[in-house]
Amino acid sequence: MTSLVCTNRSPIGRYNSSCRFQEIYSMLLRTFRSTIPAVKRMYSQIAAYDKYTTLKVTAPSEYVCHVELNRPDSLNSMNKQFFTDLRQCFEQISSDSSIRCVMLSGAGRFFTSGLDLKDAALLTSDQPDVGRKGLALLRGSITPFQESISSLEKCSKPVVCAIHSGCVGGGVDLVTAGDIRLATSDAYFQIKEIDIGLAADIGTLQRFQKVIGNDSIFRELAYTCRKLFADEAFKIGLISSIFVNKEEMMKFALETCTIIASKSPIAIQTSKKSINYSRDHSVKEGLEHVAAWNMTMLQSEDLIKAVMAAVNKEKPVFSKL
Ligand SMILES: CCC/C=C/C=C/C(=O)SCCNC(=O)CCNC(=O)[C@H](O)C(C)(C)COP(=O)(O)OP(=O)(O)OC[C@H]1O[C@@H](n2cnc3c(N)ncnc32)[C@H](O)[C@@H]1OP(=O)(O)O
């Protein structure tokens, strides 16, 4: 049996190579043993997200989850399954205590080409009567698709959208329901619904104008369906940063998510709730809302930990939420 105790020192006091090997081996073993529970934890939890066939969900760092739109062959177009997956996935993330921030991106050469124009099940109904047809559409597509997109906004964790190449139609609905938008310099956004003969009905017409705060540009983009390129998207406030390529953008997105994930989950989640509420209410109502929340949240251990860490110039560690 090989002894792990090294006794064969050379005459000049240095370990010989087999001894060095044993030391390195033991060190690696120790590191591996201490890391493996964290890694196992991270990946076993993410395995619960394997069921989503149109999304790929991974854990790039502690408390950060990466959701990738994953139908690259059709440029991540949105079929019925996608809308179901998206909603269930974000509802799961919202109550998953191992996740504090979400990074959203698209696999392949395009972020998303919007509604799947080849999915016949999307906007059709076999009902003969117009009233029944209408209600079937409402119940089977419009309402569930609205709820699917809104699941990003309702998700208790911030969602950082990293957009490359093109973001068309339903893609604009999707990213305007997120918290932060980043884009590559070649990216464009297109409110394309009118071009396919419909009024956008799953979020763009409600959120876009609130994001950019410029009603005239918003209406121009919606009525003309013209492409809005990254530089202009930055100028009008749709995105907060532009990157030379996807790799750089993903690096920044992960850094941003990691910073968010290191902060008090109580403070982050209450802030998201308050920001969303305040967007749709008066200042007075917003203040009342956050006051009601903070009556409880100010009593959290997170506040004491964060204050103590700031005073002692240490990094606070917050328990799961
Ligand atoms: C209640 C409903 C609420 C939702 C409403 C949402 C509405 C919308 O999203 S409106 C916008 C709909 N989308 C479009 O109009 C875009 C259609 N696609 C394109 O114009 C082009 O594909 C695009 C400019 C995005 C990219 O062109 P490119 O030449 O670079 O690629 P393609 O060869 O066209 O595409 C590659 C393969 O992907 C398929 N594909 C692309 N987009 C869609 C789509 N939206 N739906 C289904 N399939 C799509 C395309 O057919 C190619 O497939 P294949 O020929 O099999 O290789």
JSON list of C-alpha atoms in Angstrom, two decimals, residues 3 52 75 120 131 160 162 178 193-194 224 226 244-245 269 280 302 304-306:
[
{"chain": "A", "resi": 3, "resn": "SER", "atom": "CA", "xyz": [1.96, 5.56, 2.25]},
{"chain": "A", "resi": 52, "resn": "TYR", "atom": "CA", "xyz": [-37.58, 22.13, -20.80]},
{"chain": "A", "resi": 75, "resn": "LEU", "atom": "CA", "xyz": [-33.38, 31.06, -34.96]},
{"chain": "A", "resi": 120, "resn": "ALA", "atom": "CA", "xyz": [-49.87, 26.03, -37.09]},
{"chain": "A", "resi": 131, "resn": "GLY", "atom": "CA", "xyz": [-67.33, 33.55, -30.60]},
{"chain": "A", "resi": 160, "resn": "VAL", "atom": "CA", "xyz": [-30.36, 40.16, -17.30]},
{"chain": "A", "resi": 162, "resn": "ALA", "atom": "CA", "xyz": [-28.01, 39.42, -23.28]},
{"chain": "A", "resi": 178, "resn": "GLY", "atom": "CA", "xyz": [-36.65, 41.60, -18.22]},
{"chain": "A", "resi": 193, "resn": "GLU", "atom": "CA", "xyz": [-46.15, 42.35, -35.43]},
{"chain": "A", "resi": 194, "resn": "ILE", "atom": "CA", "xyz": [-47.85, 44.84, -37.79]},
{"chain": "A", "resi": 224, "resn": "THR", "atom": "CA", "xyz": [-43.09, 51.18, -39.28]},
{"chain": "A", "resi": 226, "resn": "ARG", "atom": "CA", "xyz": [-38.16, 49.28, -38.84]},
{"chain": "A", "resi": 244, "resn": "VAL", "atom": "CA", "xyz": [-18.07, 44.17, -29.53]},
{"chain": "A", "resi": 245, "resn": "ASN", "atom": "CA", "xyz": [-19.14, 40.52, -29.57]},
{"chain": "A", "resi": 269, "resn": "GLN", "atom": "CA", "xyz": [-36.09, 40.92, -4.35]},
{"chain": "A", "resi": 280, "resn": "ASP", "atom": "CA", "xyz": [-47.26, 51.35, -12.66]},
{"chain": "A", "resi": 302, "resn": "ASP", "atom": "CA", "xyz": [-29.61, 40.43, 6.04]},
{"chain": "A", "resi": 304, "resn": "ILE", "atom": "CA", "xyz": [-27.61, 43.36, 10.26]},
{"chain": "A", "resi": 305, "resn": "LYS", "atom": "CA", "xyz": [-25.17, 41.20, 8.29]},
{"chain": "A", "resi": 306, "resn": "ALA", "atom": "CA", "xyz": [-24.78, 43.81, 5.54]}
]
